[in-house]
Short mmCIF file of C-alpha atoms and ligand atoms in Angstrom, two decimals:
data_model
loop_
_atom_site.label_atom_id
_atom_site.label_comp_id
_atom_site.label_asym_id
_atom_site.label_seq_id
_atom_site.Cartn_x
_atom_site.Cartn_y
_atom_site.Cartn_z
CA MET A 1184 122.12 148.93 236.29
CA PRO A 1185 122.57 150.52 239.98
CA SER A 1186 126.41 151.07 241.11
CA SER A 1187 125.54 149.68 244.63
CA ILE A 1188 123.10 146.81 245.99
CA GLY A 1189 120.76 148.81 248.13
CA LEU A 1190 119.63 147.42 251.68
CA ALA A 1191 116.96 148.45 253.76
CA ILE A 1192 117.05 147.49 257.61
CA LEU A 1193 113.88 146.82 259.25
CA GLY A 1194 115.11 147.51 263.16
CA PRO A 1195 118.18 148.55 263.67
CA GLY A 1196 117.86 147.21 267.23
CA ASN A 1197 120.34 144.77 269.04
CA VAL A 1198 121.08 142.52 266.04
CA GLY A 1199 120.31 145.35 263.26
CA SER A 1200 122.68 147.45 264.94
CA GLY A 1201 125.30 144.53 264.92
CA VAL A 1202 124.44 144.06 261.23
CA VAL A 1203 125.25 148.19 260.51
CA ALA A 1204 128.40 147.57 262.39
CA ALA A 1205 129.82 144.69 260.48
CA LEU A 1206 128.66 145.89 257.36
CA ARG A 1207 130.46 149.56 257.93
CA ASN A 1208 133.67 147.43 259.40
CA GLY A 1209 133.50 145.22 256.30
CA VAL A 1210 132.50 147.62 253.57
CA ALA A 1211 135.85 146.69 251.42
CA ARG A 1212 135.81 142.87 251.97
CA TYR A 1213 132.30 142.74 251.40
CA GLY A 1214 132.32 145.01 248.11
CA ALA A 1215 135.17 142.55 247.05
CA GLN A 1216 133.26 139.65 247.57
CA VAL A 1217 130.06 140.72 245.91
CA GLY A 1218 131.62 142.77 243.14
CA ARG A 1219 129.54 145.88 243.69
CA PRO A 1220 129.51 147.97 247.34
CA LEU A 1221 126.38 147.28 249.57
CA GLU A 1222 124.86 150.27 250.65
CA ILE A 1223 121.85 150.71 253.54
CA ARG A 1224 119.76 153.26 251.73
CA ARG A 1225 117.07 153.10 254.76
CA ALA A 1226 116.31 151.98 258.08
CA LEU A 1227 112.91 151.58 259.67
CA VAL A 1228 112.68 152.23 263.53
CA ARG A 1229 109.61 152.94 265.91
CA ASP A 1230 111.31 155.86 267.32
CA VAL A 1231 112.85 158.16 264.86
CA THR A 1232 114.01 160.88 267.55
CA ARG A 1233 117.06 158.33 269.04
CA ALA A 1234 120.23 158.75 267.31
CA ARG A 1235 121.18 155.40 265.80
CA ASP A 1236 124.78 154.44 265.46
CA GLY A 1237 126.29 154.31 261.83
CA LEU A 1238 123.09 155.62 260.27
CA ASP A 1239 122.51 158.83 258.94
CA ALA A 1240 119.18 160.66 260.35
CA SER A 1241 118.28 161.37 256.84
CA ILE A 1242 117.86 157.88 255.94
CA VAL A 1243 115.91 156.71 259.10
CA THR A 1244 112.18 156.46 258.87
CA SER A 1245 109.17 155.06 260.80
CA ASN A 1246 107.03 154.97 257.91
CA PHE A 1247 107.45 151.58 255.71
CA GLU A 1248 106.17 153.12 252.54
CA ASP A 1249 109.34 154.87 252.52
CA ILE A 1250 111.35 151.75 251.94
CA LEU A 1251 109.00 150.43 249.18
CA ALA A 1252 109.05 154.13 247.65
CA ASP A 1253 112.88 153.92 247.03
CA PRO A 1254 113.79 152.12 243.73
CA ASP A 1255 117.31 151.49 244.69
CA VAL A 1256 116.23 149.36 247.83
CA GLN A 1257 117.05 145.54 246.37
CA ILE A 1258 117.20 143.61 249.46
CA VAL A 1259 114.88 144.14 252.82
CA VAL A 1260 116.59 142.84 256.22
CA GLU A 1261 113.81 142.47 258.60
CA LEU A 1262 115.12 142.61 262.24
CA MET A 1263 112.19 143.73 264.03
CA GLY A 1264 110.94 140.60 265.86
CA ALA A 1265 107.48 139.27 266.61
CA GLU A 1266 104.85 138.19 264.11
CA HIS A 1267 102.77 141.66 263.41
CA PRO A 1268 103.72 143.94 261.59
CA ALA A 1269 107.13 141.97 260.28
CA ARG A 1270 104.91 139.56 258.47
CA GLU A 1271 102.99 142.16 256.48
CA TYR A 1272 106.50 143.89 255.53
CA ILE A 1273 108.10 140.90 254.51
CA GLU A 1274 104.99 140.03 252.29
CA ALA A 1275 104.98 143.68 250.50
CA ALA A 1276 108.79 143.63 250.11
CA LEU A 1277 108.68 140.12 248.33
CA ALA A 1278 105.32 141.33 246.17
CA SER A 1279 107.48 144.50 245.56
CA GLY A 1280 109.82 142.38 243.76
CA ARG A 1281 112.37 143.14 246.91
CA HIS A 1282 114.61 140.21 248.12
CA VAL A 1283 114.20 139.61 252.09
CA VAL A 1284 116.67 138.09 254.64
CA THR A 1285 114.69 137.60 257.96
CA ALA A 1286 115.96 136.54 261.69
CA ASN A 1287 112.05 136.11 262.48
CA LYS A 1288 111.79 132.64 263.79
CA GLU A 1289 107.98 133.66 264.90
CA VAL A 1290 106.95 134.68 261.49
CA MET A 1291 108.99 132.01 259.57
CA ALA A 1292 107.47 129.19 261.94
CA LYS A 1293 103.75 130.45 261.44
CA ALA A 1294 104.03 131.72 257.75
CA GLY A 1295 107.26 130.55 256.02
CA SER A 1296 105.79 128.12 253.88
CA GLU A 1297 102.99 131.16 252.39
CA LEU A 1298 106.07 133.70 252.18
CA LEU A 1299 108.34 131.39 250.55
CA ALA A 1300 105.62 130.58 247.87
CA ILE A 1301 105.20 134.35 247.62
CA ALA A 1302 109.14 134.91 246.94
CA ALA A 1303 109.16 132.13 244.33
CA LYS A 1304 105.90 133.72 242.73
CA HIS A 1305 107.92 137.05 242.35
CA ASN A 1306 111.20 135.25 241.69
CA VAL A 1307 112.96 136.83 244.37
CA ARG A 1308 114.57 135.25 247.48
CA LEU A 1309 113.48 134.94 251.33
CA LEU A 1310 116.26 133.81 253.25
CA TYR A 1311 116.42 133.10 257.00
CA GLU A 1312 119.35 131.43 258.41
CA ALA A 1313 119.69 133.68 261.70
CA SER A 1314 116.07 132.55 262.53
CA VAL A 1315 117.38 129.35 264.22
CA GLY A 1316 120.52 128.99 266.34
CA GLY A 1317 121.64 132.34 265.75
CA GLY A 1318 125.13 132.35 264.54
CA ILE A 1319 125.29 128.41 263.29
CA PRO A 1320 124.64 127.54 259.86
CA VAL A 1321 121.77 125.01 260.01
CA ILE A 1322 119.33 126.25 257.66
CA SER A 1323 121.54 126.68 254.67
CA PRO A 1324 123.13 122.95 255.22
CA LEU A 1325 119.62 121.63 255.68
CA SER A 1326 118.48 123.26 252.17
CA ARG A 1327 121.61 122.67 250.32
CA ASP A 1328 124.35 120.44 251.68
CA LEU A 1329 122.49 117.47 253.30
CA LEU A 1330 119.78 117.73 250.33
CA ALA A 1331 120.70 114.14 249.36
CA ASN A 1332 120.16 112.34 252.82
CA ASP A 1333 116.96 111.26 253.98
CA ILE A 1334 116.74 112.88 257.20
CA THR A 1335 115.43 110.65 260.19
CA ALA A 1336 116.06 112.83 263.00
CA VAL A 1337 116.87 116.42 264.28
CA THR A 1338 117.82 116.76 267.88
CA ALA A 1339 118.63 120.26 269.16
CA ILE A 1340 119.33 122.79 271.74
CA ILE A 1341 118.22 125.85 270.57
CA ASN A 1342 117.55 128.18 273.42
CA GLY A 1343 120.18 129.70 274.86
CA THR A 1344 118.86 131.20 277.96
CA THR A 1345 117.37 127.94 279.16
CA ASN A 1346 120.47 126.00 278.34
CA TYR A 1347 122.45 128.76 280.54
CA MET A 1348 119.92 128.06 283.24
CA LEU A 1349 119.97 124.27 283.31
CA THR A 1350 123.79 124.33 282.95
CA GLY A 1351 123.69 126.69 286.14
CA MET A 1352 121.45 124.19 287.78
CA ALA A 1353 123.14 121.02 286.81
CA GLN A 1354 126.40 122.78 288.00
CA SER A 1355 125.92 124.57 290.92
CA GLY A 1356 122.95 122.43 292.42
CA THR A 1357 120.70 125.64 292.17
CA ASP A 1358 116.95 125.80 292.05
CA TYR A 1359 114.65 127.18 289.27
CA ASP A 1360 114.14 130.48 290.81
CA VAL A 1361 117.73 131.34 291.30
CA ALA A 1362 118.59 130.20 287.78
CA LEU A 1363 116.16 132.47 286.45
CA ALA A 1364 117.27 135.51 288.75
CA GLU A 1365 120.89 135.06 287.60
CA ALA A 1366 120.01 134.82 283.75
CA GLN A 1367 117.81 137.90 283.93
CA ARG A 1368 120.55 139.85 285.82
CA LEU A 1369 123.13 138.82 283.14
CA GLY A 1370 120.50 139.82 280.41
CA TYR A 1371 120.43 136.65 278.83
CA ALA A 1372 116.46 136.05 279.97
CA GLU A 1373 113.85 138.95 279.41
CA PRO A 1374 112.19 140.15 282.51
CA ASP A 1375 109.30 138.29 281.23
CA PRO A 1376 110.92 134.92 280.29
CA THR A 1377 107.83 133.24 279.34
CA ALA A 1378 108.97 132.28 275.38
CA ASP A 1379 111.87 130.84 276.69
CA VAL A 1380 111.47 128.68 279.68
CA GLU A 1381 107.86 127.63 278.28
CA GLY A 1382 109.73 126.37 275.30
CA ILE A 1383 107.72 128.56 272.92
CA ASP A 1384 110.60 130.09 271.45
CA ALA A 1385 112.22 126.65 270.77
CA SER A 1386 109.01 125.43 269.33
CA TYR A 1387 109.02 128.22 266.43
CA LYS A 1388 112.78 127.18 265.52
CA LEU A 1389 112.10 123.26 265.91
CA ALA A 1390 108.98 124.11 263.56
CA ILE A 1391 111.19 125.57 260.84
CA LEU A 1392 114.00 122.70 261.06
CA CYS A 1393 111.13 120.18 260.60
CA GLY A 1394 110.15 121.69 257.56
CA LEU A 1395 113.52 121.77 255.98
CA ALA A 1396 114.79 118.07 257.46
CA PHE A 1397 111.31 116.38 256.74
CA HIS A 1398 109.90 118.19 254.05
CA VAL A 1399 106.47 118.39 255.95
CA ALA A 1400 104.65 121.42 257.19
CA VAL A 1401 105.06 121.40 260.90
CA ALA A 1402 102.82 124.33 262.80
CA PRO A 1403 104.45 125.67 266.04
CA ASP A 1404 101.04 124.49 267.89
CA GLU A 1405 101.92 120.74 266.64
CA VAL A 1406 104.92 120.65 268.63
CA ALA A 1407 104.53 118.77 271.69
CA ARG A 1408 106.04 121.44 274.39
CA GLN A 1409 107.08 121.36 278.43
CA GLY A 1410 108.87 123.82 280.01
CA ILE A 1411 111.70 124.22 282.16
CA THR A 1412 109.59 125.98 284.99
CA LYS A 1413 108.69 122.67 287.14
CA LEU A 1414 112.36 121.61 287.36
CA GLY A 1415 114.24 121.41 290.60
CA ALA A 1416 117.67 121.01 292.05
CA LYS A 1417 116.51 117.64 293.40
CA ASP A 1418 116.11 116.28 289.50
CA PHE A 1419 119.13 117.47 288.79
CA ARG A 1420 120.79 115.41 291.74
CA TYR A 1421 118.91 112.33 290.47
CA ALA A 1422 119.68 112.43 287.03
CA GLU A 1423 123.39 112.85 288.14
CA ALA A 1424 123.14 109.38 290.07
CA LEU A 1425 121.70 107.86 287.30
CA GLY A 1426 124.53 109.22 284.92
CA TYR A 1427 122.17 111.71 283.13
CA THR A 1428 122.13 115.67 282.97
CA ILE A 1429 119.07 117.60 281.92
CA LYS A 1430 118.63 119.92 278.95
CA LEU A 1431 115.29 121.46 277.15
CA LEU A 1432 115.73 119.13 273.98
CA ALA A 1433 113.92 119.86 270.82
CA THR A 1434 113.51 116.57 268.96
CA GLY A 1435 111.88 115.88 265.48
CA ARG A 1436 111.37 112.62 264.06
CA LEU A 1437 110.02 110.61 261.36
CA VAL A 1438 107.71 107.88 262.89
CA ASP A 1439 105.34 105.65 261.45
CA GLY A 1440 104.93 107.73 258.18
CA GLY A 1441 104.45 110.88 260.39
CA VAL A 1442 106.28 113.33 262.17
CA VAL A 1443 106.79 113.48 265.93
CA ALA A 1444 108.07 116.91 267.21
CA SER A 1445 108.46 117.99 270.83
CA VAL A 1446 110.45 120.28 273.05
CA GLN A 1447 110.71 119.31 276.42
CA PRO A 1448 113.24 118.85 279.19
CA THR A 1449 115.08 115.40 278.35
CA LEU A 1450 117.48 113.54 280.52
CA ILE A 1451 120.41 112.83 278.47
CA ALA A 1452 123.18 110.32 279.11
CA LYS A 1453 126.63 112.21 280.06
CA ASP A 1454 128.55 111.04 277.51
CA GLU A 1455 126.54 112.11 274.68
CA PRO A 1456 127.59 115.26 272.77
CA LEU A 1457 124.69 117.14 273.15
CA ALA A 1458 125.06 116.62 277.15
CA LYS A 1459 128.18 118.84 277.02
CA VAL A 1460 126.65 121.63 275.35
CA ASP A 1461 126.76 123.95 278.02
CA GLY A 1462 125.84 127.70 278.84
CA VAL A 1463 124.35 129.86 276.17
CA LEU A 1464 125.74 127.54 273.29
CA ASN A 1465 123.02 125.99 271.11
CA ALA A 1466 123.83 122.88 269.10
CA VAL A 1467 121.71 121.03 266.21
CA GLN A 1468 122.32 117.23 265.57
CA ILE A 1469 120.84 115.85 262.52
CA GLU A 1470 120.75 112.21 261.25
CA GLY A 1471 120.68 111.28 257.72
CA ASP A 1472 120.96 107.90 255.66
CA LEU A 1473 123.80 109.02 253.91
CA VAL A 1474 125.80 111.45 256.35
CA GLY A 1475 124.96 109.67 259.21
CA ARG A 1476 124.91 112.06 262.40
CA VAL A 1477 126.23 115.25 262.28
CA LEU A 1478 126.35 118.41 264.85
CA PHE A 1479 126.44 121.92 264.54
CA GLN A 1480 127.61 123.87 267.71
CA GLY A 1481 128.14 127.53 268.28
CA ARG A 1482 126.75 130.60 269.51
CA GLY A 1483 122.74 130.83 269.13
CA ALA A 1484 122.09 134.46 270.34
CA GLY A 1485 123.79 137.97 270.35
CA ALA A 1486 124.32 140.72 267.84
CA ASN A 1487 128.03 139.47 266.18
CA PRO A 1488 126.89 135.70 265.86
CA THR A 1489 123.28 136.68 264.22
CA SER A 1490 124.81 139.50 262.17
CA SER A 1491 127.11 136.53 260.90
CA SER A 1492 123.92 134.68 259.54
CA VAL A 1493 122.07 137.75 258.57
CA LEU A 1494 125.15 138.95 256.44
CA ALA A 1495 126.08 135.35 254.78
CA ASP A 1496 122.39 135.44 253.15
CA VAL A 1497 122.69 139.26 252.16
CA LEU A 1498 126.09 138.24 250.81
CA ASP A 1499 124.44 135.49 249.06
CA ILE A 1500 121.69 137.32 247.43
CA ALA A 1501 123.89 140.19 246.40
CA ARG A 1502 126.19 137.79 244.63
CA ASP A 1503 122.97 136.21 242.80
CA ILE A 1504 121.74 140.10 241.75
CA VAL A 1505 125.20 140.66 240.33
CA GLY A 1506 125.20 137.39 238.64
CA GLU A 1507 121.55 137.63 237.42
CA ARG A 1508 120.97 134.32 238.98
CA ARG A 1509 117.51 133.90 241.14
CA PRO A 1510 116.39 130.70 241.92
CA PRO A 1511 113.30 130.23 244.11
CA GLU A 1512 113.53 128.69 247.76
CA ALA A 1513 110.07 127.41 248.18
CA ILE A 1514 109.80 124.09 249.64
CA GLU A 1515 107.26 121.36 248.17
CA TYR A 1516 105.95 119.88 251.37
CA ARG A 1517 105.11 116.09 251.55
CA LYS A 1518 101.28 115.23 252.98
CA LEU A 1519 102.43 113.66 256.38
CA PRO A 1520 100.65 113.86 259.79
CA VAL A 1521 102.19 115.46 262.64
CA HIS A 1522 101.26 112.80 265.48
CA PRO A 1523 99.70 114.17 268.72
CA PRO A 1524 101.81 113.57 271.94
CA ALA A 1525 99.80 110.75 273.22
CA MET A 1526 101.44 108.86 269.97
CA HIS A 1527 105.01 109.88 271.13
CA SER A 1528 106.79 107.03 272.32
CA SER A 1529 109.95 107.57 274.76
CA ARG A 1530 111.73 106.25 278.12
CA TYR A 1531 110.69 108.33 281.18
CA TYR A 1532 112.37 109.29 284.21
CA MET A 1533 109.55 110.09 287.31
CA ARG A 1534 109.94 111.20 290.69
CA VAL A 1535 107.24 110.35 293.24
CA THR A 1536 106.95 111.12 297.01
CA VAL A 1537 105.11 107.92 298.69
CA SER A 1538 104.22 106.89 302.28
CA ASP A 1539 107.39 105.06 303.24
CA GLN A 1540 105.14 101.81 304.11
CA PRO A 1541 105.53 98.35 302.64
CA SER A 1542 104.06 97.31 299.06
CA VAL A 1543 103.99 100.92 297.79
CA LEU A 1544 106.38 100.11 295.32
CA ALA A 1545 104.50 96.91 294.22
CA ARG A 1546 101.16 98.95 293.87
CA ILE A 1547 103.26 101.65 291.52
CA ALA A 1548 104.78 98.70 289.30
CA GLY A 1549 101.21 97.12 289.27
CA ILE A 1550 99.84 100.05 287.39
CA LEU A 1551 102.82 100.60 285.40
CA GLY A 1552 102.58 96.91 284.15
CA GLU A 1553 99.08 96.92 283.19
CA ARG A 1554 99.98 99.67 281.08
CA GLU A 1555 102.61 97.71 279.48
CA ILE A 1556 105.18 100.34 280.86
CA SER A 1557 108.29 98.06 281.96
CA ILE A 1558 110.26 99.69 284.55
CA ALA A 1559 114.24 99.98 283.84
CA SER A 1560 115.36 101.12 287.08
CA CYS A 1561 113.92 102.48 290.56
CA ILE A 1562 115.62 103.74 293.40
CA GLN A 1563 114.68 105.08 296.57
CA PHE A 1564 116.72 108.23 297.33
CA GLU A 1565 115.58 110.13 300.19
CA THR A 1566 113.32 109.29 303.31
CA ASP A 1567 111.76 112.10 305.40
CA ASP A 1568 111.35 110.35 308.79
CA SER A 1569 109.22 113.07 310.42
CA ALA A 1570 106.56 112.93 307.63
CA GLY A 1571 106.92 109.14 306.92
CA THR A 1572 107.53 109.44 303.59
CA ALA A 1573 110.21 108.52 301.19
CA GLU A 1574 110.95 110.15 297.34
CA LEU A 1575 111.18 106.95 294.63
CA VAL A 1576 112.83 107.71 291.41
CA ILE A 1577 111.68 105.38 288.39
CA THR A 1578 112.94 104.92 284.99
CA THR A 1579 110.93 103.31 282.29
CA HIS A 1580 111.85 101.41 279.05
CA HIS A 1581 109.90 102.95 276.13
CA ALA A 1582 106.13 103.92 276.39
CA THR A 1583 103.46 106.06 274.90
CA GLY A 1584 102.30 108.92 276.02
CA ALA A 1585 98.95 107.64 276.31
CA ALA A 1586 100.00 105.04 278.20
CA LEU A 1587 102.13 107.08 280.69
CA ASP A 1588 99.18 109.58 281.19
CA ALA A 1589 96.76 106.71 282.01
CA ALA A 1590 99.39 105.35 284.56
CA LEU A 1591 100.10 108.81 285.76
CA ALA A 1592 96.46 109.09 286.43
CA GLU A 1593 95.86 106.01 288.57
CA ILE A 1594 99.30 106.61 290.48
CA ARG A 1595 98.23 110.25 291.63
CA ALA A 1596 94.89 108.92 292.80
CA LEU A 1597 96.65 106.25 295.37
CA ASP A 1598 96.42 106.89 298.91
CA VAL A 1599 99.95 106.39 299.43
CA VAL A 1600 101.21 108.88 296.84
CA VAL A 1601 101.66 112.12 298.30
CA GLU A 1602 103.01 113.48 295.08
CA VAL A 1603 104.35 112.87 291.57
CA GLY A 1604 107.13 115.33 291.16
CA ASN A 1605 108.65 116.03 287.68
CA VAL A 1606 108.00 113.32 284.91
CA LEU A 1607 110.64 113.67 282.17
CA ALA A 1608 111.32 112.22 278.77
CA MET A 1609 114.89 110.19 278.69
CA ALA A 1610 116.98 110.35 275.62
CA GLY A 1611 118.12 107.34 273.50
P1 LIG B 1089 115.38 144.56 269.06
O1 LIG B 1089 116.47 144.71 269.93
O2 LIG B 1089 114.15 144.30 269.91
O3 LIG B 1089 115.34 145.38 268.31
C1 LIG B 1089 114.01 145.61 267.45
C2 LIG B 1089 114.11 146.82 266.34
O4 LIG B 1089 113.07 146.80 265.32
C3 LIG B 1089 114.01 147.88 267.03
O5 LIG B 1089 115.32 148.97 265.91
C4 LIG B 1089 112.59 148.68 266.60
O6 LIG B 1089 112.73 149.77 266.91
C5 LIG B 1089 112.13 148.02 265.79
N1 LIG B 1089 110.96 147.90 265.51
C6 LIG B 1089 110.15 147.00 266.09
N2 LIG B 1089 108.97 146.96 266.06
C7 LIG B 1089 109.00 147.83 265.25
C8 LIG B 1089 107.62 148.24 264.18
N3 LIG B 1089 106.69 148.06 264.45
N4 LIG B 1089 108.19 149.18 263.38
C9 LIG B 1089 109.30 149.85 263.17
N5 LIG B 1089 110.07 149.39 263.81
C10 LIG B 1089 110.14 148.55 264.58
O7 LIG B 1089 115.05 143.18 268.57
P2 LIG B 1089 116.56 142.05 268.39
O8 LIG B 1089 117.01 141.29 269.73
O9 LIG B 1089 117.55 142.75 267.70
O10 LIG B 1089 116.07 140.79 267.45
C11 LIG B 1089 115.53 141.23 266.13
C12 LIG B 1089 115.14 139.61 265.59
O11 LIG B 1089 116.06 139.13 265.37
C13 LIG B 1089 113.87 139.23 266.38
O12 LIG B 1089 113.24 138.51 265.10
C14 LIG B 1089 114.40 138.03 267.08
O13 LIG B 1089 113.89 136.54 267.18
C15 LIG B 1089 115.80 137.74 266.34
N6 LIG B 1089 116.77 137.10 266.93
C16 LIG B 1089 117.47 137.63 267.82
C17 LIG B 1089 118.69 137.23 268.49
C18 LIG B 1089 119.15 138.06 269.39
O14 LIG B 1089 120.50 137.61 269.77
N7 LIG B 1089 118.67 138.90 269.79
C19 LIG B 1089 119.09 135.86 267.78
C20 LIG B 1089 118.55 135.24 266.62
C21 LIG B 1089 117.39 135.77 266.09
P3 LIG B 1089 113.17 150.88 267.98
O15 LIG B 1089 114.73 151.10 267.95
O16 LIG B 1089 112.69 152.25 267.56
O17 LIG B 1089 112.19 150.59 269.31
N1 LIG B 1090 115.68 133.98 273.48
C1 LIG B 1090 116.51 133.15 272.47
C2 LIG B 1090 117.34 132.06 273.11
C3 LIG B 1090 117.41 134.00 271.51
O1 LIG B 1090 117.70 132.46 274.45
O2 LIG B 1090 118.18 131.47 272.58
C4 LIG B 1090 117.41 133.53 270.19
O3 LIG B 1090 116.52 133.26 269.52
#
């Protein structure tokens, strides 16, 4: 039996170097917790010429086969990111009898169920706490602590970059472009921010959460997705006047024998707990039949918070190895449909620029009424006397996406409608 638990770090980048530093700083503590020291035996990078803090050059390689060839590597920690070749490396590591810990939401969202089945087949573990919510424990609570519940809803703010931008827009009245430039200046947003601002990153994380919460396989492209790029300072002013703020909400619910999953900018009443989750913070709210509503909140990104989750998984596996206990983690999925966006029901906020003349509101109300969409409130916020236009903000009671789309097509076609601005879901 080896005298230590051997680790391989695939990708000592931002998160990976945090894991290396935490392992070095906590060497005695982790050794005592596991009953055997943890030892980094190998690290995989693209560029072997660069010195890596805390890693001797002799263990750094750019050849994945070197990892598999080391019989003392028992846990492979995948922190490279992107789908390929991370997915193939995880699969090869599992098939070779290694346990795997990953922070890779894209791989787990797209191929999690297959990889978990491979892990079960080889009687090894695949853990992925860091893939959703960075340092917030949420995968483990869903897999273990909340298992006795019938989970009915998951509502989450799971992208720190967009939450930082939306908080800035709400608090400072800035427009989207200014908020994005500020997030990029501070290093929260990537030079290409598409994955964050279009909700792609959040859709991966929501797909993972839905699989665990509802035991239904939800593919990322089955998550209805709306980004934040069209939001303007006006939307925040109007939301504020109505008593709401706007968040990029990732929502999964069991409805009519299926799953409804969406990532979209959503108006939330200001007294709701999620409305107060500001800046780069993330939060995941889960509703179960026994536990009621629970809210997990914390730092969803960054080297240290994410290392906390990665190392929790490493320690869990290391303790199992020492105790020779290796339960498989495969999920048994139920065969339920994932409903298309047209079947989603929500309350809505819409901002419409119209000609400032009589009976315009009646025509819009008529179209909504024909589609059985009931108006909850209507406020005329701004008039532009020189252009002869006014801005209407209409909120509705619950309606389906299909009814709303049909009504919007007719409203847009009205000669008195200059523009249908943002149409946003409202929580509740
Ligand atoms: P990163 O800073 O870009 O680091 C990636 C590392 O992987 C680098 O060391 C890179 O090597 C290595 N790498 C990439 N492709 C490789 C390849 N084909 N072969 C060998 N090595 C390769 O990424 P990160 O921000 O640490 O993110 C890592 C993972 O954690 C991602 O899945 C991400 O979604 C997830 N995550 C990140 C955060 C966060 O706060 N950053 C939070 C939660 C989850 P070189 O150094 O040689 O380029
Ligand atoms: N880009 C992600 C975010 C990083 O902004 O939350 C963590 O997954």
